Coordinates of C-alpha atoms in Angstrom, one line a residue:
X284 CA -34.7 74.9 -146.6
X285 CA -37.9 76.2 -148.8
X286 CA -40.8 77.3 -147.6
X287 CA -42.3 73.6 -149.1
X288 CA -39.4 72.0 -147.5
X289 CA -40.5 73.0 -144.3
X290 CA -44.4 72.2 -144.4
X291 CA -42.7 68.7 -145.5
X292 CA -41.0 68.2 -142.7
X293 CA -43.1 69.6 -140.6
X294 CA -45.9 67.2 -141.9
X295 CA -43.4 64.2 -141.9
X296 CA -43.0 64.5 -138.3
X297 CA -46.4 65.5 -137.3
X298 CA -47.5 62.2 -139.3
X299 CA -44.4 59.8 -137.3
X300 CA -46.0 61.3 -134.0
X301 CA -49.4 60.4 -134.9
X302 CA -47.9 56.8 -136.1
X303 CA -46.0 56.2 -132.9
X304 CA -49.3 57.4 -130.6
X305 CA -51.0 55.1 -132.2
X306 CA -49.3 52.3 -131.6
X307 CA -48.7 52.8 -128.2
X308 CA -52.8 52.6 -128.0
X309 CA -53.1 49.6 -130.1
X310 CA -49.8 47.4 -130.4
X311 CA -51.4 45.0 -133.2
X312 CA -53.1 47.3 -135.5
X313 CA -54.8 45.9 -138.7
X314 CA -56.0 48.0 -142.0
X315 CA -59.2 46.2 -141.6
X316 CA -59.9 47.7 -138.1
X317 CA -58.2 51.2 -139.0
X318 CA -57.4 51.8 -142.7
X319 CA -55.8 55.4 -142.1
X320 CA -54.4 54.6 -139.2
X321 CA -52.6 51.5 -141.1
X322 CA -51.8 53.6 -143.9
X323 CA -49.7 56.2 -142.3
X324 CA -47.9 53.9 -140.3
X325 CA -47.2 51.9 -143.4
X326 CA -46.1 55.0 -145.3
X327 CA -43.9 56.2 -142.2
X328 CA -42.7 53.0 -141.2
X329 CA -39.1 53.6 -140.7
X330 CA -38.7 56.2 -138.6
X331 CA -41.6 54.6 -136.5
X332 CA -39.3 52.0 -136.5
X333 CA -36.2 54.0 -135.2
X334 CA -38.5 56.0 -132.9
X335 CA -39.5 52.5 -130.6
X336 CA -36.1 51.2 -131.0
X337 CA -33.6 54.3 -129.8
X338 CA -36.3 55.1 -127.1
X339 CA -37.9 52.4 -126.0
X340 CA -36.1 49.2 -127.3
X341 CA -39.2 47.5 -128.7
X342 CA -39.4 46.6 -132.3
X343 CA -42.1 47.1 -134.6
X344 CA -43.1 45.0 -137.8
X345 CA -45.2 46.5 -140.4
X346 CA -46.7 43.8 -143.4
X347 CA -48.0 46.1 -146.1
X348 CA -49.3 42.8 -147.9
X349 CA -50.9 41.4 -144.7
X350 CA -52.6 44.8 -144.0
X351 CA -51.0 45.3 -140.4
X352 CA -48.2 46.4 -138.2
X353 CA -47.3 44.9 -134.8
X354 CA -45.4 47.0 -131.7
X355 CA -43.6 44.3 -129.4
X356 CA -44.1 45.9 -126.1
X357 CA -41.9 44.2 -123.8
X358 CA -41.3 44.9 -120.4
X359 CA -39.7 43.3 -116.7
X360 CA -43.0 44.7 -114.8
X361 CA -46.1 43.0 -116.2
X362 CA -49.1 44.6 -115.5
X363 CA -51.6 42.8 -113.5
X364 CA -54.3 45.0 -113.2
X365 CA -55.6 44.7 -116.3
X366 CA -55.6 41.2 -117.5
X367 CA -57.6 40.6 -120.6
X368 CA -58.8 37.3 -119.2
X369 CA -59.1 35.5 -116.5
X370 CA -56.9 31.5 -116.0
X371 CA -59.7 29.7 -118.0
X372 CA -59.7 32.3 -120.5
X373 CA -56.2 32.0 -121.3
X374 CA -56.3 28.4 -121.3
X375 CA -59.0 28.6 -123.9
X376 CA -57.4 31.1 -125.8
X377 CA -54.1 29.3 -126.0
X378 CA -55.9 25.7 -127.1
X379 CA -58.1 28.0 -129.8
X380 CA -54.9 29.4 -131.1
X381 CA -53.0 26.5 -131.3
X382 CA -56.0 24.7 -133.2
X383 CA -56.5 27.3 -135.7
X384 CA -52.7 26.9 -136.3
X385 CA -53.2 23.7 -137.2
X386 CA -57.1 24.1 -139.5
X387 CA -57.4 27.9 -139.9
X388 CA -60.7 27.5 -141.8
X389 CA -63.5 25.8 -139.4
X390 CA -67.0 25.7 -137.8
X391 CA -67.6 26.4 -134.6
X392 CA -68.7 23.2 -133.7
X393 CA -66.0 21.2 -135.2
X394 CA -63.6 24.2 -132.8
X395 CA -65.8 23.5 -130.2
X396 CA -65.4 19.6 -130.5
X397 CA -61.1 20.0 -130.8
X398 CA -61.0 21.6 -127.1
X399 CA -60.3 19.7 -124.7
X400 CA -62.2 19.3 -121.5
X401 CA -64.5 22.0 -122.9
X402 CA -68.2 21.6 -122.6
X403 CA -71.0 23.5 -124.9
X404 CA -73.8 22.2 -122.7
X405 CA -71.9 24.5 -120.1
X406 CA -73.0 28.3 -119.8
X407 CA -69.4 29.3 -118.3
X408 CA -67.6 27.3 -121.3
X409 CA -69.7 28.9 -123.8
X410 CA -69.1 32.7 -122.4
X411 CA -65.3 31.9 -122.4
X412 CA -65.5 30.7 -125.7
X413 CA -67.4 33.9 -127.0
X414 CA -65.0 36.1 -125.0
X415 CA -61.8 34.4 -126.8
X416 CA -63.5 34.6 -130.2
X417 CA -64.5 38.1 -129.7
X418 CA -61.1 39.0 -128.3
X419 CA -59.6 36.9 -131.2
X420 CA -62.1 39.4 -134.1
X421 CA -61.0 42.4 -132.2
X422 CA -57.4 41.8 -133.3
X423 CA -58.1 40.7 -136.6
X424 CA -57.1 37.0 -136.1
X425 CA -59.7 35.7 -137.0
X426 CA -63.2 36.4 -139.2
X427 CA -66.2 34.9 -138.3
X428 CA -69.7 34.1 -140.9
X429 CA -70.8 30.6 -140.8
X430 CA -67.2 29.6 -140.7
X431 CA -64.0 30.6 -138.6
X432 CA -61.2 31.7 -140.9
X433 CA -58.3 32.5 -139.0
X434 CA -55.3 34.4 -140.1
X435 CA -52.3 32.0 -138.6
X436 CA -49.9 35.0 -139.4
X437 CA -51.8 37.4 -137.0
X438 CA -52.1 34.4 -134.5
X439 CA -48.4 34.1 -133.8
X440 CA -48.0 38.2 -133.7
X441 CA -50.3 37.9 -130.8
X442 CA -47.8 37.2 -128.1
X443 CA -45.0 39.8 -127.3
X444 CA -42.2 37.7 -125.3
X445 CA -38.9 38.1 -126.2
X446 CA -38.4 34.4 -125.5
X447 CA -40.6 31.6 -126.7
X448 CA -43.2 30.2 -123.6
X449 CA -41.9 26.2 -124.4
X450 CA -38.4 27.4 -123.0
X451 CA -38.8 28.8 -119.9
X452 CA -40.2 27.9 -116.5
X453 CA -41.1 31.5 -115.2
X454 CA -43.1 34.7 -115.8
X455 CA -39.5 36.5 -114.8
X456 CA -37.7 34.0 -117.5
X457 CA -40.8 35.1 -120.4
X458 CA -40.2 38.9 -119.5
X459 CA -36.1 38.3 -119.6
X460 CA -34.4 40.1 -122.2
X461 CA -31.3 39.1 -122.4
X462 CA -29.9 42.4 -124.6
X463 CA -29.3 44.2 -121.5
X464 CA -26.8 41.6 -120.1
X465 CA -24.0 42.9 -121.8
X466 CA -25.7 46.3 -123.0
X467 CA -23.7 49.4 -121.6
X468 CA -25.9 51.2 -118.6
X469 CA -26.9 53.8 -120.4
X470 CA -28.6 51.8 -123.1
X471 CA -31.1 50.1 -120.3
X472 CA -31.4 53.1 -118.5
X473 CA -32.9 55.4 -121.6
X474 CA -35.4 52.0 -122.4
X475 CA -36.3 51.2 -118.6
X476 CA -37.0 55.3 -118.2
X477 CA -39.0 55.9 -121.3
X478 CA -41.2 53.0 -121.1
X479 CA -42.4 54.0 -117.6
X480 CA -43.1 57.1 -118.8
X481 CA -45.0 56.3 -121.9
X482 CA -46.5 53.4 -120.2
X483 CA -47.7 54.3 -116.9
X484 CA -50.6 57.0 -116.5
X485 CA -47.8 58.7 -113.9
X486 CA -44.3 57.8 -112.7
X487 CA -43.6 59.0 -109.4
X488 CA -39.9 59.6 -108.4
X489 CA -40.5 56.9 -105.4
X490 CA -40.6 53.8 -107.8
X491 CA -37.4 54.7 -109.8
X492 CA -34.1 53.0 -109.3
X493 CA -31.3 55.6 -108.3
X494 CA -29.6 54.7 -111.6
X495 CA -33.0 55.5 -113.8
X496 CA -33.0 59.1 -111.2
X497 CA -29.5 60.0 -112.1
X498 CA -30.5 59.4 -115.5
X499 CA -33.3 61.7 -115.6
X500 CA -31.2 64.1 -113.5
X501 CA -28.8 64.5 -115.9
X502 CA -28.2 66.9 -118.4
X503 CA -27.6 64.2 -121.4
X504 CA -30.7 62.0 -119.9
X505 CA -33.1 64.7 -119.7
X506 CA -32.4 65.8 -123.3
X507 CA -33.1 62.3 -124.4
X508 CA -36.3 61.9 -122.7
X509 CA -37.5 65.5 -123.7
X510 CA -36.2 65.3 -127.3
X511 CA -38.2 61.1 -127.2
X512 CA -41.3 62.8 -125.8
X513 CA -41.9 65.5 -128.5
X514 CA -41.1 63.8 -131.2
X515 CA -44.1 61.6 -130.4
X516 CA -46.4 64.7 -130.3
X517 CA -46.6 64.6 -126.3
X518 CA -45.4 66.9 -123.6
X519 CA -43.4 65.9 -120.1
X520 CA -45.0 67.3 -117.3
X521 CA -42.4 67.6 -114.2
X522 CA -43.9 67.9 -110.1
X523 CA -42.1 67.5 -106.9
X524 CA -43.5 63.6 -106.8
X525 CA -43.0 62.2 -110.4
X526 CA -43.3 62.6 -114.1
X527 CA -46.4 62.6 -116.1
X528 CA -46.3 62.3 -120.2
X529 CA -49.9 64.1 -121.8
X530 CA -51.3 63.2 -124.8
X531 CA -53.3 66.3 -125.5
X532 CA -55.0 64.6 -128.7
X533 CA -55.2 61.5 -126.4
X534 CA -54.5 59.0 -129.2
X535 CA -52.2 57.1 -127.3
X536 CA -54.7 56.6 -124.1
X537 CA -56.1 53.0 -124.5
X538 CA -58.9 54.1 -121.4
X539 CA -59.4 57.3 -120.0
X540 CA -60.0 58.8 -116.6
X541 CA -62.3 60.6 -116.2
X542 CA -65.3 58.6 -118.0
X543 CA -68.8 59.8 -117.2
X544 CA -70.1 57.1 -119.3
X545 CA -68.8 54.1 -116.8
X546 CA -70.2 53.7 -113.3
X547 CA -66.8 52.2 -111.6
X548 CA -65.0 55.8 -113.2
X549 CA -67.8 57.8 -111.9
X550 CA -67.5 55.8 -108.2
X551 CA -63.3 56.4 -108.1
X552 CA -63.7 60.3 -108.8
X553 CA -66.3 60.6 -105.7
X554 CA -64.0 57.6 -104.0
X555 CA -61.1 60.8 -104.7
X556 CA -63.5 63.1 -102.9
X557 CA -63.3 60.9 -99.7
X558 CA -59.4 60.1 -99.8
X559 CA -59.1 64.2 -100.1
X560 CA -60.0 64.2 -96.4
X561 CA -57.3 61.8 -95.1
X562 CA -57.0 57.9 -95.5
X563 CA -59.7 55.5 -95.2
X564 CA -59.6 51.5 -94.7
X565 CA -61.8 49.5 -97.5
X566 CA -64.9 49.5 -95.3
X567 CA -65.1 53.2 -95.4
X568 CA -65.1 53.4 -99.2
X569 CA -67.5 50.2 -99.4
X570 CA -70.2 51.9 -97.2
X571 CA -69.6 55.0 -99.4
X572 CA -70.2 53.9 -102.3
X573 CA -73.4 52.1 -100.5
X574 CA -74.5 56.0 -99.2
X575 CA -74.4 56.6 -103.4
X576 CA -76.1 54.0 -104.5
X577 CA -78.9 54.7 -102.2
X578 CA -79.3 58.6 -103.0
X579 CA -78.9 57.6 -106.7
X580 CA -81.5 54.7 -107.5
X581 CA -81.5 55.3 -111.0
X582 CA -77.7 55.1 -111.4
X583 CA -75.3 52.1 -111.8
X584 CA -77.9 49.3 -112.3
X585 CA -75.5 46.8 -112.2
X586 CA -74.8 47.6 -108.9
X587 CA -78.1 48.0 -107.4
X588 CA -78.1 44.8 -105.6
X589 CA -77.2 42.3 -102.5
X590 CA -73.0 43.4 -102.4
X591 CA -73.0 45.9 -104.8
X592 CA -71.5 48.3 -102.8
X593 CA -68.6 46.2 -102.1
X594 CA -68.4 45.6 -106.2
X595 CA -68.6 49.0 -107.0
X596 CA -66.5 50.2 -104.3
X597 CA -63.3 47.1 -105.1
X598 CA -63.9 48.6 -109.1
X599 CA -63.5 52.1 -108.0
X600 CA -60.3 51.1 -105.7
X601 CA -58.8 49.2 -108.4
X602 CA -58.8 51.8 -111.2
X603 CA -57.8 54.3 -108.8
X604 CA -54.5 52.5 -108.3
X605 CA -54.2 51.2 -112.0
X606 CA -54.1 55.3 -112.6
X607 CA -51.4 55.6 -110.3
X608 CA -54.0 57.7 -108.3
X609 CA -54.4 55.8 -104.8
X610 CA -52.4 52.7 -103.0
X611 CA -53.8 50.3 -100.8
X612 CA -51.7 49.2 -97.8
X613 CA -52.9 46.7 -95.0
X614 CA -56.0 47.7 -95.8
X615 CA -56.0 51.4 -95.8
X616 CA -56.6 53.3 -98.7
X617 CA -54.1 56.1 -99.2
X618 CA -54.4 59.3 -102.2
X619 CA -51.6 59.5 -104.5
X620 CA -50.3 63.2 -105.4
X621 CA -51.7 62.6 -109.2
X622 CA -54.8 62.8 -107.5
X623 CA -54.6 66.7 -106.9
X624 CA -55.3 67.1 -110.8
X625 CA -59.1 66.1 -110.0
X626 CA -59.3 68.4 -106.8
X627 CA -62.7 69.7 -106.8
X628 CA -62.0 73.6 -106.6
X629 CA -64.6 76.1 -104.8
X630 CA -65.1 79.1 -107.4
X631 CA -65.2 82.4 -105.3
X632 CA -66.2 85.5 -107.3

């Protein structure tokens, strides 16, 4: 191959990588919210498209014309730790949706007026409203000026089940995907395996299946994995406990850990300093975090009040385990080994 050829390819793959990162950060990506990003993806679109599918077994559509390109990220293990809404939220979100089907160009009012049970005289209905709308903007379903105009297109690209809601009775049945039934082994093996990894901030060995361990044990199942891995521009870190997949650009993190500008990050790195001395039950962390707030007056305003230990410390807890750094059993906090990346290290000369 020429010397051209090469820089080519080269760029061709560098360019997929970037595409399938992200992606992975934001499944429903629109030109309006990220024109480059929309562009490349649009440009690289098919071996995107092979890339999720061999891999992962999630498809991607990409609508030049309609400006954006959906990843249909589905999985048997929901997340639950980070819900975008709360119950009433999603209930308001699925009456919006399903009214804008119907009149995608509205007011507010006349919105307002089509839900029912909701109440506008009611601060808690008009915050849930406002969050819906705002989550709704975000993801380019909808514009807002004095009118809503809602793209009914974007709307029904919103939900990622393999089945649709009106025919099943279950969250298990909505997550079912009914490929793997008859699938050979190894097909659902290499998906299950690489969307953990790609997924979850860290896979420890514990929480695999001794199927999805022989897979990754094997010489054929480690290639695929490493080969998957690289070709999306990240590296496969190995320990004794699990399997951790880096992002050294960090295009394909949706949050990141550590985050000095958000009090409840802040509160789980010094929570990490405590669980570095052994295990410790909720109430040690919540008075904790109260010794912090009080030697820090100035810091975390919104916890600077009657329970805001308890707040600050539940955050702190909760992001800790949602980065697979901490787990809380009858009420005892316990460190996870991905915790030893933050160690705080004494510097001798």
């Amino acid at each position: 191959m020429s010397r051209t050829g090469n820089q080519l390819a080269r760029l061709e793959s560098e360019e997929v990588a970037r595409g399938v990162r992200l992606l992975l950060a934001r499944p429903l990506l629109t030109a309006r919210q990220d024109h480059d990003g929309f562009d490349l993806i649009r440009r690289r679109r098919e071996p995107i498209t092979k890339w999720f599918d061999y891999y992962c077994g999630w498809r991607v559509v990409v609508e030049p014309r309609a400006g954006y390109a959906r990843l249909f990220k589905t999985t048997s293990r929901p997340d639950r730790t980070r819900p975008a809404f709360d119950r009433r939220r999603y209930v308001l979100l699925c009456l919006v949706c399903a009214e804008l089907l119907t009149t995608p160009t509205t007011t507010l009012d006349d919105l307002t007026a089509a839900l029912p049970d909701f109440d506008s005289a009611r601060r808690s209905d008009r915050n849930a409203f406002n969050d819906v709308l705002t989550f709704l903007e975000e993801h380019g379903a909808v514009e807002l000026d004095e009118q809503v105009h809602a793209d009914p297109t974007l709307i029904t690209r919103l939900l990622a089940a393999p089945v649709p809601p009106s025919t099943v009775d279950t969250i298990e049945d909505l997550t079912r995907e009914t490929r793997y039934d008859t699938a050979h082994r190894s097909l659902w093996q290499r998906h299950s395996v690489m969307r953990r990894l790609i997924d979850d901030p860290v896979l420890y060995k514990d929480d695999l299946s001794e199927t999805q361990l022989a897979f990754l044990g094997s010489p054929a199942g480690r290639k695929v994995v490493q080969t998957g891995i690289t070709l999306a521009g990240c590296t496969l870190e190995e320990r004794k406990e699990g399997y951790v997949v880096v992002d050294a650009d960090a295009i394909a993190t949706d949050t990141r850990f550590p985050d000095d500008d958000n009090n409840a990050k802040v509160a789980a790195l010094l929570l990490l300093d405590r669980l570095a001395r052994g295990p410790a039950t909720t109430e040690d962390l919540v008075e904790e975090s109260r010794e912090v707030l009080t030697k820090f007056r100035s810091w975390a305003k919104a916890y600077q009040s009657d329970g805001g230990a308890g707040r600050l410390a539940a955050d702190g807890i909760e992001l800790l385990e949602a980065f697979g750094l901490a787990r809380t059993e009858n009420g005892t906090v316990h460190r996870l080994p991905a915790a030893a990346r933050y160690a705080v290290e004494e510097l001798h000369d």
